[in-house]
Structures are given as C-alpha cells and as structure tokens.
Amino acid sequence: MAYQTIYPYTGELLETFENHTDQDVEATLTTAHNLYKQWRNEPISSRRPILQKVADSLRENADELASIITHDMGKLVKESKGEVLLCADIAEYYANESESLLKPVPLESPAGEGYYAKQSTGVIMAVEPWNFPFYQIMRVFAPNFMVGNPMILKDASVCPKSAKVFADIVKEAGAPEGSLTNLFINYQQVADIIADKRVSGVCLTGSERGGAAIAKTAGENLKKTTLELGGNDAFIILDDADWDLVKEIAPQARLDNAGQVCTSSKRFIVMEDKYEEFLEILKESFANQVLGDPMDENTTVAPLSSKSAQTGLQKQVQMAIDHGATVVYGNEPVDQPGFFFMPTILTDITPDNPIFDQEMFGPVATVYKVKNTQEAIELANNSSYGLGNSIIGQDLEEAQKVALQIETGMSWINSAWGTLPELPFGGIKNSGFGRELGELGLNAFVNEHLVFVPKK
Ligand code: NAP
C-alpha cells in the first residue's frame, strides 16, 4: 500500500511516505500500552492543558494546515480552513467538558449504595478516511485522549501528510509519546493490531466494505467497535417550506466538499407541485458553480480526491443512466487536468435502478417527486442507509414529527447537514453503529465500572 500525496488539482505526485515495519508496530503497541497504564494513575485534568494547546496550535497555524489538507485531497482551501478551526473547537470542547462528563454516576437501588466510574479501557485502533483529513481524526482522538485511551492511527493512504502533521501537532503540544501514533501500514498490519491483546477497541470511518472488514476482525477478537459509514441522506422539502431557504441551502447541501461528505444531501425529495421549480433552482445553481484551483478563494467546487474517485463516480452515473435515469444537468467532461466531476442532476430513478440504494460520493444530486409527506417518509426510509437527513418546513412541530419517522441517526430541521463538537454524530443500518462527538462520543470506549455496596 503506497502512502502518497497526489495533488487532485493537477494529478502531480507531491510526496511519498515510507511504510512502517512490523517492528515499528510492535514498538508502538508497547509504548501505547505503557502509557495507558501510566494514565490510569493520573487525573484527567493533567491532560486538559495539552488538548487546549492542540486547539491553540490549530488556530495559530490554520492557513498552513489548510494548504496541507487541500494538497492531500483537493478540497477548497476555505473548506480546509473551516475544518481546522472546527477541530480546534472539538479539542477545546473535550478539554473543557471531559472532567465533568467523566465523573462517577451515582445509582439508585433499594439494595444498597452504588455508582459507576467511567474508566479508560486501553489502546484504540483508529482507521480514518480522507474526506475530512483532520476532523475525522479529531473526532476520536480528543475524547479518547481525555479518557486516557492512547490511540494508534491508520489514515487513508491518499492523505498521508495530513495524518503525519496532525500527529506532530499533538506531540508538539506536549502529549506523551504513544498518545497518538500515526502509522503508514497495510491492512494485514491493521488486522494484527486489532487482534493484539493490548488493544481494547477499534473505530473506523469509511465505506461499508472497509467497515465490514474491520468489524469482522474486531468480532473475531471480541473488540468493541464503532463504525461511521456511508449515507444516502434525504433532503425532504415539506409543503410549507420556506423557498428562500431552500434556494439558499439545497445546492450547497450537495456540493460542499465536492459532494464527498457522508451526510451530504444525496436524495432531494420534493412535492410534485414544486418539483419543476426545485429542478430549476438546482440547475441554475449548479450551472453557476466555478470549478478550478482549490487554493483560489473564488472556486466553489473542488476536484474529487483521486482518479479512482472520479472514475468510480462516472461508472455509477453511467449505470444509473443505463437503468433509466434522466440527466437533467451535467455529466459532461470537465476541461481541467485534475480529478474534476461536473455537478450533475439525475431524475427518474426507480427503485429497481441499482443506484437507488447506492451512495454516490461526489457532486451528483438525485431528485424525487412525491405526492405527499407520507410518501416522502416512505421514500426516505427505502434505503439501506440511515445516517442523516434534512427536513425543510415552517411548522417546526410537524417537521420534527416527520423527522422522528425517518430511520436515521441525525435529523437537521431547516438546515443543511452540519456537525458541532457537542452534538453526537452517527447512524444506523448500513451507516454504522456507535456515536462520535458530544458526551456519547466521549463514552464510546469507556469502561462503566460498577462499584456497589449492598445493605447489610
Ligand atoms: P474506505 O475505503 O473504507 O477507507 C477508509 C479507511 O479505511 C482508509 O484509511 C482505508 O485505508 C481503510 N481501510 C479500508 N479497508 C480496510 C481494511 N480491510 N483493513 C484496514 N483498513 C482499511 O472508505 P473511503 O472510500 O476512503 O471513504 C469514504 C466513505 O467514508 C464514504 O462511504 C463515506 O460516506 C464514509 N464516511 C462516513 C462518515 C461518517 O461519519 N459516517 C464520515 C466520513 C466518511 P486505505 O486508504 O489505505 O485504503
């Protein structure tokens, strides 16, 4: 497995990173496990200033770090900077809140007095994707650092520099060796780490294929797992939607990060009397996008992360068309050297079209026409995925009622997808299990240790 930075805007190979050996893996496991034991005797508060320093460093170096992310996987530099600043917020949130959130929880029982303590469990193996090279690491690193679970990181092979630099920042902030170790390793080495008895859990964000492989190894070795996988999120526009809001947020809900977001709105569900109007809105916006240099502040749609992402998406769109989908806009070659994909709108996707139940990871919107809210709910639920969704409607009570009928992990009302440090993030069905961020994310790899004194 080659860890390489290939700049998606030009296709140029910028840097190659050497793989770590089995000896490096063994040394990492030993250091991390020793740190776990050391941390068990140290108060949580001792780690707080280090995490705060990580946050400060991210803010101070945001421009430089944003450029590294952009050169690794191509996203707009303004999006990269937003990601770095969000990571600072996540670090700060866990630095400030963990001590109180990890306090023992008293239990009520007529049989005696008890509580459960929240304790660390050991070394965690984190396998992370390329679409948010810093944010995905921070979501799991910050909470586990405060809990006292050292982390070994295997990041996507297309964004090695971001992973290395992230680990360097943590080290420079004063974190002890073993707190976060980035390794350039192959799948077998990942499996070996998961199987090692010094490792207590594994988290993966990525595809269903990657998630299933990791979960299989974790299951065989009885290791706790969290999986954050793909999505085919619905964007449901109810009868009473505010159309100024729809116009403002719908295109970006699909196009941000060049459409490579697990929670991008991928299926727009519109009442039949507004269907044509919605298509016009989306078409006009897609036609006005500026594809180009991701380092240029005026560019609005970045290249995809890799050549294989581009060819894979093209195959999916072609498959959709071959099975009856209509191209309302886009799907034309982009006259640029990098891995660009023209923003595209597809309609007439029937449930027997294989694309109906597949995630497309790029700037391709699918639009569906429904007769009423009930039909919208049924269509949204007719999916193997259940990650997020947006409900747009002015009657907030009704919008929330609709949201609760969707089989999904997250619902945003009158908003495009989003993420905040204090809000739990995750899905159901093939979108995975477990939650990251917020209090739930902090507890993902905690031992809820019961201590009970029965009445005499
Ligand atoms: P991927 O191919 O599964 O890769 C994700 C990570 O897993 C990479 O580090 C990859 O390494 C590694 N990996 C894959 N198979 C592995 C195996 N058998 N053993 C060990 N490591 C393995 O996913 P992707 O295509 O890069 O990422 C995009 C997917 O992530 C999309 O489906 C997206 O929706 C999902 N995603 C979900 C969330 C969420 O929070 N739910 C957030 C972001 C993205 P290599 O790079 O070396 O192959």
Short mmCIF file of C-alpha atoms and ligand atoms in Angstrom, two decimals:
data_model
loop_
_atom_site.label_atom_id
_atom_site.label_comp_id
_atom_site.label_asym_id
_atom_site.label_seq_id
_atom_site.Cartn_x
_atom_site.Cartn_y
_atom_site.Cartn_z
CA MET A 1 0.00 0.00 0.00
CA ALA A 2 1.55 3.30 -1.12
CA TYR A 3 1.04 6.35 1.07
CA GLN A 4 1.27 9.20 -1.40
CA THR A 5 0.14 12.76 -1.75
CA ILE A 6 -1.10 13.23 -5.31
CA TYR A 7 -2.48 16.75 -5.75
CA PRO A 8 -6.02 16.25 -7.09
CA TYR A 9 -5.99 19.61 -8.87
CA THR A 10 -3.04 18.68 -11.09
CA GLY A 11 -2.60 14.92 -10.71
CA GLU A 12 1.01 15.57 -9.71
CA LEU A 13 2.75 13.27 -7.21
CA LEU A 14 3.96 15.59 -4.45
CA GLU A 15 5.32 13.22 -1.83
CA THR A 16 5.68 9.54 -0.98
CA PHE A 17 5.87 8.23 2.56
CA GLU A 18 7.65 5.10 3.66
CA ASN A 19 5.63 2.31 5.24
CA HIS A 20 6.15 1.36 8.87
CA THR A 21 7.55 -2.07 9.63
CA ASP A 22 6.19 -4.77 11.94
CA GLN A 23 8.91 -3.74 14.40
CA ASP A 24 7.55 -0.17 14.35
CA VAL A 25 4.08 -1.59 15.04
CA GLU A 26 5.32 -3.63 17.98
CA ALA A 27 7.18 -0.66 19.47
CA THR A 28 4.06 1.50 19.07
CA LEU A 29 1.88 -1.06 20.84
CA THR A 30 4.31 -1.31 23.75
CA THR A 31 4.60 2.45 24.18
CA ALA A 32 0.86 2.98 23.88
CA HIS A 33 0.02 0.21 26.33
CA ASN A 34 2.51 1.51 28.88
CA LEU A 35 1.01 4.96 28.53
CA TYR A 36 -2.47 3.53 29.15
CA LYS A 37 -1.23 2.06 32.43
CA GLN A 38 0.52 5.30 33.38
CA TRP A 39 -2.58 7.37 32.60
CA ARG A 40 -4.72 5.19 34.88
CA ASN A 41 -2.82 6.73 37.80
CA GLU A 42 -3.05 10.30 36.57
CA PRO A 43 -6.02 12.67 36.88
CA ILE A 44 -7.96 13.57 33.73
CA SER A 45 -7.19 17.22 34.47
CA SER A 46 -3.50 16.62 33.74
CA ARG A 47 -4.30 16.17 30.05
CA ARG A 48 -6.52 19.22 29.74
CA PRO A 49 -3.78 21.84 29.08
CA ILE A 50 -2.24 19.66 26.39
CA LEU A 51 -5.50 19.37 24.48
CA GLN A 52 -6.05 23.11 24.87
CA LYS A 53 -2.60 23.63 23.39
CA VAL A 54 -3.54 21.44 20.43
CA ALA A 55 -6.57 23.71 19.90
CA ASP A 56 -4.40 26.84 20.12
CA SER A 57 -1.85 25.45 17.71
CA LEU A 58 -4.53 24.54 15.16
CA ARG A 59 -5.88 28.09 15.29
CA GLU A 60 -2.44 29.69 15.04
CA ASN A 61 -1.42 27.58 12.06
CA ALA A 62 -4.81 27.30 10.34
CA ASP A 63 -3.70 28.70 6.97
CA GLU A 64 -0.66 26.46 6.64
CA LEU A 65 -2.58 23.38 7.77
CA ALA A 66 -5.44 24.16 5.39
CA SER A 67 -3.00 24.17 2.49
CA ILE A 68 -1.66 20.75 3.53
CA ILE A 69 -5.18 19.28 3.61
CA THR A 70 -6.01 20.79 0.21
CA HIS A 71 -2.86 19.42 -1.40
CA ASP A 72 -3.56 15.97 0.06
CA MET A 73 -7.15 15.51 -1.06
CA GLY A 74 -8.15 18.55 -3.10
CA LYS A 75 -10.89 20.29 -1.13
CA LEU A 76 -11.27 24.07 -1.34
CA VAL A 77 -8.74 25.78 0.90
CA LYS A 78 -11.54 27.75 2.58
CA GLU A 79 -13.23 24.43 3.43
CA SER A 80 -9.92 23.08 4.74
CA LYS A 81 -9.50 26.12 6.97
CA GLY A 82 -13.03 25.70 8.30
CA GLU A 83 -12.18 22.08 9.08
CA VAL A 84 -9.03 23.04 11.00
CA LEU A 85 -10.95 25.61 13.06
CA LEU A 86 -13.72 23.09 13.76
CA CYS A 87 -11.05 20.69 15.03
CA ALA A 88 -9.81 23.39 17.39
CA ASP A 89 -13.36 23.74 18.72
CA ILE A 90 -13.65 19.97 19.22
CA ALA A 91 -10.34 19.84 21.08
CA GLU A 92 -11.41 22.74 23.27
CA TYR A 93 -14.82 21.20 23.94
CA TYR A 94 -13.31 17.95 25.22
CA ALA A 95 -10.57 19.81 27.12
CA ASN A 96 -13.22 21.82 28.97
CA GLU A 97 -16.01 19.29 29.41
CA SER A 98 -14.42 15.89 29.90
CA GLU A 99 -13.63 16.13 33.59
CA SER A 100 -17.23 16.80 34.50
CA LEU A 101 -18.67 14.36 31.92
CA LEU A 102 -16.42 11.57 33.22
CA LYS A 103 -17.45 11.93 36.87
CA PRO A 104 -18.79 8.77 38.53
CA VAL A 105 -22.54 8.34 38.10
CA PRO A 106 -24.49 7.55 41.30
CA LEU A 107 -27.03 4.71 41.04
CA GLU A 108 -30.32 4.39 42.88
CA SER A 109 -31.06 0.95 44.28
CA PRO A 110 -33.07 -0.23 47.29
CA ALA A 111 -30.45 -2.96 47.72
CA GLY A 112 -27.55 -0.69 48.63
CA GLU A 113 -25.30 2.14 47.55
CA GLY A 114 -23.51 2.22 44.27
CA TYR A 115 -22.19 4.17 41.35
CA TYR A 116 -20.38 3.53 38.14
CA ALA A 117 -16.99 5.02 37.42
CA LYS A 118 -16.03 5.90 33.86
CA GLN A 119 -12.61 4.44 33.23
CA SER A 120 -10.25 4.06 30.33
CA THR A 121 -10.09 0.68 28.58
CA GLY A 122 -6.78 0.65 26.70
CA VAL A 123 -5.27 1.32 23.32
CA ILE A 124 -7.71 2.15 20.50
CA MET A 125 -7.04 1.44 16.82
CA ALA A 126 -8.49 4.23 14.64
CA VAL A 127 -8.94 3.75 10.89
CA GLU A 128 -9.94 7.00 9.21
CA PRO A 129 -10.86 8.27 5.72
CA TRP A 130 -9.61 11.11 3.53
CA ASN A 131 -12.67 13.32 3.10
CA PHE A 132 -12.03 15.31 6.30
CA PRO A 133 -8.38 14.52 6.99
CA PHE A 134 -8.17 16.42 10.30
CA TYR A 135 -11.75 16.36 11.55
CA GLN A 136 -12.12 12.58 11.34
CA ILE A 137 -9.02 12.10 13.48
CA MET A 138 -10.00 14.76 15.99
CA ARG A 139 -13.47 13.23 16.49
CA VAL A 140 -11.88 10.15 18.00
CA PHE A 141 -8.54 11.41 19.27
CA ALA A 142 -9.76 14.26 21.54
CA PRO A 143 -12.28 12.24 23.60
CA ASN A 144 -10.02 9.21 23.96
CA PHE A 145 -7.05 11.36 24.95
CA MET A 146 -9.11 12.81 27.81
CA VAL A 147 -10.49 9.39 28.80
CA GLY A 148 -6.95 8.01 28.86
CA ASN A 149 -7.09 5.68 25.87
CA PRO A 150 -3.93 6.01 23.73
CA MET A 151 -4.61 5.83 20.01
CA ILE A 152 -2.94 4.23 17.00
CA LEU A 153 -3.97 5.83 13.72
CA LYS A 154 -4.12 4.30 10.25
CA ASP A 155 -5.31 7.06 7.97
CA ALA A 156 -6.30 6.84 4.32
CA SER A 157 -3.36 6.27 2.00
CA VAL A 158 -4.32 9.33 -0.10
CA CYS A 159 -3.88 11.87 2.71
CA PRO A 160 -0.66 10.83 4.49
CA LYS A 161 0.73 14.28 5.05
CA SER A 162 -2.35 15.46 6.94
CA ALA A 163 -2.17 12.42 9.23
CA LYS A 164 1.53 12.92 9.91
CA VAL A 165 1.15 16.64 10.57
CA PHE A 166 -1.84 16.06 12.87
CA ALA A 167 0.20 13.62 14.97
CA ASP A 168 3.11 16.10 15.02
CA ILE A 169 0.85 18.85 16.37
CA VAL A 170 -0.28 16.58 19.20
CA LYS A 171 3.32 15.73 20.04
CA GLU A 172 4.45 19.35 19.92
CA ALA A 173 1.63 20.29 22.30
CA GLY A 174 3.36 18.12 24.90
CA ALA A 175 1.35 14.91 24.67
CA PRO A 176 3.40 11.94 25.88
CA GLU A 177 4.73 9.55 23.28
CA GLY A 178 2.06 6.99 22.41
CA SER A 179 -0.88 9.39 22.85
CA LEU A 180 -1.49 9.37 19.09
CA THR A 181 0.80 7.40 16.80
CA ASN A 182 0.27 7.68 13.07
CA LEU A 183 1.38 4.56 11.20
CA PHE A 184 1.66 4.03 7.45
CA ILE A 185 0.65 0.36 7.45
CA ASN A 186 -1.17 -2.19 5.33
CA TYR A 187 -4.49 -3.90 6.01
CA GLN A 188 -2.84 -7.02 7.48
CA GLN A 189 -0.91 -4.91 9.97
CA VAL A 190 -4.17 -3.20 10.95
CA ALA A 191 -5.76 -6.62 11.49
CA ASP A 192 -2.77 -7.72 13.58
CA ILE A 193 -3.05 -4.63 15.75
CA ILE A 194 -6.77 -5.20 16.29
CA ALA A 195 -6.03 -8.80 17.32
CA ASP A 196 -3.32 -7.76 19.79
CA LYS A 197 -4.44 -8.16 23.39
CA ARG A 198 -3.10 -4.72 24.33
CA VAL A 199 -5.73 -3.16 22.06
CA SER A 200 -9.21 -2.74 23.54
CA GLY A 201 -11.24 -1.23 20.73
CA VAL A 202 -11.40 -0.12 17.13
CA CYS A 203 -13.16 2.72 15.38
CA LEU A 204 -13.48 3.16 11.65
CA THR A 205 -14.94 5.85 9.47
CA GLY A 206 -15.17 4.83 5.86
CA SER A 207 -17.01 2.61 3.42
CA GLU A 208 -19.22 -0.40 4.15
CA ARG A 209 -16.51 -2.61 2.63
CA GLY A 210 -13.83 -1.23 4.97
CA GLY A 211 -16.22 -1.25 7.93
CA ALA A 212 -17.24 -4.86 7.40
CA ALA A 213 -13.60 -5.99 7.13
CA ILE A 214 -12.60 -4.21 10.32
CA ALA A 215 -15.71 -5.30 12.22
CA LYS A 216 -15.05 -8.93 11.21
CA THR A 217 -11.55 -8.87 12.67
CA ALA A 218 -12.77 -6.99 15.72
CA GLY A 219 -15.59 -9.50 16.22
CA GLU A 220 -13.25 -12.45 15.95
CA ASN A 221 -11.11 -10.87 18.64
CA LEU A 222 -14.00 -9.61 20.79
CA LYS A 223 -13.04 -5.96 20.50
CA LYS A 224 -15.54 -3.17 20.89
CA THR A 225 -16.16 -1.30 17.63
CA THR A 226 -17.72 1.90 16.38
CA LEU A 227 -18.39 2.31 12.67
CA GLU A 228 -19.19 5.55 10.87
CA LEU A 229 -20.04 4.55 7.31
CA GLY A 230 -21.71 5.94 4.24
CA GLY A 231 -25.07 7.54 3.73
CA ASN A 232 -27.71 8.34 1.13
CA ASP A 233 -29.29 11.18 3.06
CA ALA A 234 -32.65 12.63 2.14
CA PHE A 235 -33.45 16.34 1.92
CA ILE A 236 -37.21 16.49 2.31
CA ILE A 237 -38.98 19.67 1.29
CA LEU A 238 -42.38 19.78 3.01
CA ASP A 239 -45.47 21.61 1.70
CA ASP A 240 -44.90 24.66 3.89
CA ALA A 241 -41.16 25.02 3.21
CA ASP A 242 -39.59 28.46 3.08
CA TRP A 243 -38.38 28.53 -0.54
CA ASP A 244 -35.86 31.28 0.04
CA LEU A 245 -34.21 28.92 2.49
CA VAL A 246 -34.42 26.01 0.05
CA LYS A 247 -32.71 28.10 -2.61
CA GLU A 248 -30.00 29.13 -0.18
CA ILE A 249 -29.11 25.76 1.30
CA ALA A 250 -30.09 22.95 -1.07
CA PRO A 251 -27.27 23.29 -3.65
CA GLN A 252 -24.54 23.54 -1.02
CA ALA A 253 -26.02 20.61 0.91
CA ARG A 254 -24.93 18.55 -2.10
CA LEU A 255 -21.86 20.38 -3.36
CA ASP A 256 -19.83 21.25 -0.25
CA ASN A 257 -16.56 19.28 -0.09
CA ALA A 258 -17.20 18.47 -3.78
CA GLY A 259 -20.07 16.28 -2.59
CA GLN A 260 -17.75 13.97 -0.68
CA VAL A 261 -19.48 14.09 2.69
CA CYS A 262 -21.10 11.10 4.35
CA THR A 263 -24.00 13.37 5.33
CA SER A 264 -24.26 15.31 2.07
CA SER A 265 -27.88 15.52 0.95
CA LYS A 266 -27.91 12.96 -1.82
CA ARG A 267 -31.64 12.45 -2.41
CA PHE A 268 -33.83 15.54 -2.74
CA ILE A 269 -37.49 14.67 -2.12
CA VAL A 270 -39.96 17.27 -3.38
CA MET A 271 -43.78 17.53 -3.53
CA GLU A 272 -44.99 17.12 -7.13
CA ASP A 273 -46.39 20.64 -7.46
CA LYS A 274 -42.99 22.14 -6.63
CA TYR A 275 -40.83 19.57 -8.44
CA GLU A 276 -40.15 21.58 -11.63
CA GLU A 277 -39.46 24.73 -9.62
CA PHE A 278 -36.94 22.86 -7.48
CA LEU A 279 -35.17 21.42 -10.53
CA GLU A 280 -34.83 24.95 -11.94
CA ILE A 281 -33.32 26.20 -8.67
CA LEU A 282 -30.82 23.36 -8.54
CA LYS A 283 -29.94 23.63 -12.24
CA GLU A 284 -29.34 27.37 -12.04
CA SER A 285 -27.11 26.99 -9.02
CA PHE A 286 -25.15 24.04 -10.43
CA ALA A 287 -24.62 25.96 -13.69
CA ASN A 288 -23.14 28.88 -11.78
CA GLN A 289 -20.54 26.88 -9.88
CA VAL A 290 -16.87 27.64 -10.52
CA LEU A 291 -14.71 24.53 -10.88
CA GLY A 292 -11.00 25.16 -10.61
CA ASP A 293 -8.00 25.79 -8.39
CA PRO A 294 -8.95 24.77 -4.84
CA MET A 295 -6.39 27.26 -3.47
CA ASP A 296 -8.30 30.10 -5.17
CA GLU A 297 -10.91 31.67 -2.89
CA ASN A 298 -13.25 32.17 -5.87
CA THR A 299 -13.52 28.49 -6.74
CA THR A 300 -16.73 26.89 -5.48
CA VAL A 301 -16.35 23.21 -6.46
CA ALA A 302 -13.09 21.38 -5.89
CA PRO A 303 -11.76 18.32 -7.72
CA LEU A 304 -12.52 14.89 -6.29
CA SER A 305 -9.90 13.33 -4.05
CA SER A 306 -8.38 10.88 -6.52
CA LYS A 307 -8.51 9.49 -10.05
CA SER A 308 -10.27 6.37 -8.76
CA ALA A 309 -12.92 8.52 -7.03
CA GLN A 310 -13.55 10.24 -10.37
CA THR A 311 -13.75 7.05 -12.45
CA GLY A 312 -15.81 5.27 -9.80
CA LEU A 313 -18.39 8.07 -9.73
CA GLN A 314 -18.52 8.18 -13.54
CA LYS A 315 -19.29 4.45 -13.58
CA GLN A 316 -22.10 4.89 -11.07
CA VAL A 317 -23.69 7.74 -13.06
CA GLN A 318 -23.46 5.69 -16.26
CA MET A 319 -25.03 2.72 -14.50
CA ALA A 320 -27.88 4.96 -13.29
CA ILE A 321 -28.47 6.20 -16.85
CA ASP A 322 -28.30 2.68 -18.29
CA HIS A 323 -31.09 1.73 -15.89
CA GLY A 324 -33.37 4.59 -16.91
CA ALA A 325 -32.21 7.72 -15.04
CA THR A 326 -32.51 11.08 -16.83
CA VAL A 327 -29.64 13.58 -16.78
CA VAL A 328 -31.28 16.93 -16.10
CA TYR A 329 -27.95 18.73 -15.84
CA GLY A 330 -24.23 17.96 -16.03
CA ASN A 331 -22.40 14.68 -16.62
CA GLU A 332 -20.08 16.28 -19.14
CA PRO A 333 -16.29 16.11 -19.16
CA VAL A 334 -14.55 18.96 -17.35
CA ASP A 335 -11.76 20.63 -19.30
CA GLN A 336 -9.25 20.69 -16.44
CA PRO A 337 -6.26 18.44 -15.74
CA GLY A 338 -7.32 17.33 -12.23
CA PHE A 339 -9.92 14.88 -10.97
CA PHE A 340 -12.98 17.08 -11.55
CA PHE A 341 -16.57 15.95 -11.87
CA MET A 342 -19.21 18.26 -13.25
CA PRO A 343 -22.09 18.93 -10.84
CA THR A 344 -24.85 16.67 -12.10
CA ILE A 345 -28.59 16.24 -11.50
CA LEU A 346 -30.32 12.91 -12.08
CA THR A 347 -34.07 12.18 -12.01
CA ASP A 348 -36.38 9.28 -12.87
CA ILE A 349 -34.55 6.84 -10.63
CA THR A 350 -36.86 3.93 -9.95
CA PRO A 351 -36.41 1.53 -7.03
CA ASP A 352 -35.17 -1.16 -9.44
CA ASN A 353 -32.31 1.07 -10.60
CA PRO A 354 -29.19 -0.17 -8.74
CA ILE A 355 -28.20 3.45 -7.99
CA PHE A 356 -31.44 3.87 -5.99
CA ASP A 357 -29.76 2.27 -2.98
CA GLN A 358 -26.14 3.31 -3.52
CA GLU A 359 -24.15 6.21 -2.15
CA MET A 360 -22.62 8.49 -4.79
CA PHE A 361 -19.61 10.24 -3.28
CA GLY A 362 -19.36 13.38 -5.37
CA PRO A 363 -21.40 16.31 -6.75
CA VAL A 364 -24.34 14.29 -8.09
CA ALA A 365 -27.84 15.13 -6.86
CA THR A 366 -30.79 12.82 -7.34
CA VAL A 367 -34.25 14.36 -7.24
CA TYR A 368 -37.51 12.52 -6.50
CA LYS A 369 -41.13 13.64 -6.86
CA VAL A 370 -43.72 12.60 -4.24
CA LYS A 371 -47.45 13.22 -3.74
CA ASN A 372 -47.47 13.86 -0.01
CA THR A 373 -45.49 13.78 3.25
CA GLN A 374 -46.25 10.11 3.90
CA GLU A 375 -44.80 9.17 0.53
CA ALA A 376 -41.74 11.31 1.28
CA ILE A 377 -41.17 9.47 4.56
CA GLU A 378 -41.56 6.08 2.90
CA LEU A 379 -39.12 7.01 0.15
CA ALA A 380 -36.58 8.36 2.63
CA ASN A 381 -36.79 5.11 4.59
CA ASN A 382 -36.46 2.95 1.49
CA SER A 383 -32.67 2.82 1.86
CA SER A 384 -30.02 0.54 3.29
CA TYR A 385 -28.51 3.61 4.93
CA GLY A 386 -29.60 5.72 7.88
CA LEU A 387 -27.09 8.44 8.61
CA GLY A 388 -28.59 11.95 8.47
CA ASN A 389 -31.28 13.93 6.73
CA SER A 390 -32.73 17.42 6.40
CA ILE A 391 -36.39 18.34 6.79
CA ILE A 392 -37.45 21.73 5.48
CA GLY A 393 -40.80 23.06 6.74
CA GLN A 394 -42.04 26.13 8.62
CA ASP A 395 -44.26 24.26 11.08
CA LEU A 396 -41.49 23.10 13.41
CA GLU A 397 -43.70 20.68 15.32
CA GLU A 398 -44.73 18.96 12.09
CA ALA A 399 -41.14 18.95 10.78
CA GLN A 400 -39.97 17.23 13.96
CA LYS A 401 -42.81 14.70 13.73
CA VAL A 402 -41.64 13.88 10.21
CA ALA A 403 -38.01 13.70 11.35
CA LEU A 404 -38.83 11.14 14.02
CA GLN A 405 -40.44 8.89 11.43
CA ILE A 406 -37.23 8.67 9.42
CA GLU A 407 -34.99 5.69 10.21
CA THR A 408 -31.79 7.66 10.60
CA GLY A 409 -29.18 8.72 13.14
CA MET A 410 -29.40 12.50 12.72
CA SER A 411 -32.04 14.96 11.52
CA TRP A 412 -31.45 18.64 10.86
CA ILE A 413 -34.55 20.82 10.61
CA ASN A 414 -34.50 23.82 8.24
CA SER A 415 -30.80 23.34 7.76
CA ALA A 416 -28.34 21.53 5.58
CA TRP A 417 -26.21 18.85 7.22
CA GLY A 418 -23.89 20.01 9.96
CA THR A 419 -21.68 19.00 12.84
CA LEU A 420 -20.77 20.57 16.17
CA PRO A 421 -18.46 19.34 18.95
CA GLU A 422 -21.30 18.83 21.43
CA LEU A 423 -23.71 17.02 19.07
CA PRO A 424 -23.48 13.24 18.69
CA PHE A 425 -22.71 12.03 15.18
CA GLY A 426 -23.50 8.62 13.73
CA GLY A 427 -26.00 6.40 12.02
CA ILE A 428 -28.00 3.18 11.91
CA LYS A 429 -28.47 0.40 9.33
CA ASN A 430 -25.53 0.20 6.89
CA SER A 431 -24.39 3.65 8.02
CA GLY A 432 -22.80 2.00 11.04
CA PHE A 433 -23.17 1.96 14.80
CA GLY A 434 -21.93 3.92 17.77
CA ARG A 435 -21.61 7.67 18.05
CA GLU A 436 -18.74 10.14 17.87
CA LEU A 437 -18.64 13.68 19.33
CA GLY A 438 -20.56 15.02 22.31
CA GLU A 439 -20.96 13.06 25.52
CA LEU A 440 -21.87 9.87 23.64
CA GLY A 441 -18.60 10.04 21.73
CA LEU A 442 -16.65 10.51 24.94
CA ASN A 443 -18.19 7.34 26.34
CA ALA A 444 -17.58 5.19 23.24
CA PHE A 445 -14.56 3.40 24.71
CA VAL A 446 -15.17 3.90 28.42
CA ASN A 447 -15.49 1.13 30.98
CA GLU A 448 -18.62 1.88 33.01
CA HIS A 449 -17.26 0.22 36.12
CA LEU A 450 -19.94 -0.64 38.69
CA VAL A 451 -19.00 -0.30 42.34
CA PHE A 452 -21.75 -1.46 44.70
CA VAL A 453 -22.02 -1.86 48.47
CA PRO A 454 -25.12 -3.96 49.35
CA LYS A 455 -27.08 -3.12 52.50
CA LYS A 456 -26.30 -5.37 55.44
P1 NAP B 1 -12.65 3.22 2.81
O1 NAP B 1 -12.13 2.76 1.52
O2 NAP B 1 -13.40 2.27 3.66
O3 NAP B 1 -11.39 3.79 3.60
C1 NAP B 1 -11.49 4.34 4.90
C2 NAP B 1 -10.28 3.95 5.69
O4 NAP B 1 -10.30 2.53 5.91
C3 NAP B 1 -8.95 4.21 4.97
O5 NAP B 1 -7.98 4.54 5.92
C4 NAP B 1 -8.65 2.87 4.32
O6 NAP B 1 -7.29 2.70 4.04
C5 NAP B 1 -9.11 1.95 5.43
N1 NAP B 1 -9.45 0.59 5.05
C6 NAP B 1 -10.31 0.20 4.09
N2 NAP B 1 -10.41 -1.16 4.08
C7 NAP B 1 -9.61 -1.61 5.07
C8 NAP B 1 -9.29 -2.91 5.56
N3 NAP B 1 -9.81 -4.01 5.04
N4 NAP B 1 -8.41 -3.01 6.56
C9 NAP B 1 -7.85 -1.90 7.10
N5 NAP B 1 -8.14 -0.64 6.69
C10 NAP B 1 -9.00 -0.50 5.69
O7 NAP B 1 -13.58 4.48 2.66
P2 NAP B 1 -13.33 5.74 1.72
O8 NAP B 1 -13.93 5.42 0.42
O9 NAP B 1 -11.94 6.19 1.77
O10 NAP B 1 -14.19 6.82 2.49
C11 NAP B 1 -15.39 7.27 2.04
C12 NAP B 1 -16.53 6.62 2.79
O11 NAP B 1 -16.49 7.06 4.15
C13 NAP B 1 -17.86 7.03 2.27
O12 NAP B 1 -18.72 5.92 2.18
C14 NAP B 1 -18.36 8.00 3.33
O13 NAP B 1 -19.75 8.12 3.37
C15 NAP B 1 -17.79 7.43 4.56
N6 NAP B 1 -17.71 8.42 5.63
C16 NAP B 1 -18.53 8.27 6.72
C17 NAP B 1 -18.52 9.22 7.74
C18 NAP B 1 -19.40 9.06 8.95
O14 NAP B 1 -19.17 9.74 9.93
N7 NAP B 1 -20.42 8.21 8.91
C19 NAP B 1 -17.68 10.32 7.64
C20 NAP B 1 -16.88 10.44 6.52
C21 NAP B 1 -16.89 9.48 5.52
P3 NAP B 1 -6.71 2.95 2.55
O15 NAP B 1 -6.90 4.37 2.24
O16 NAP B 1 -5.28 2.59 2.71
O17 NAP B 1 -7.45 2.03 1.64
#
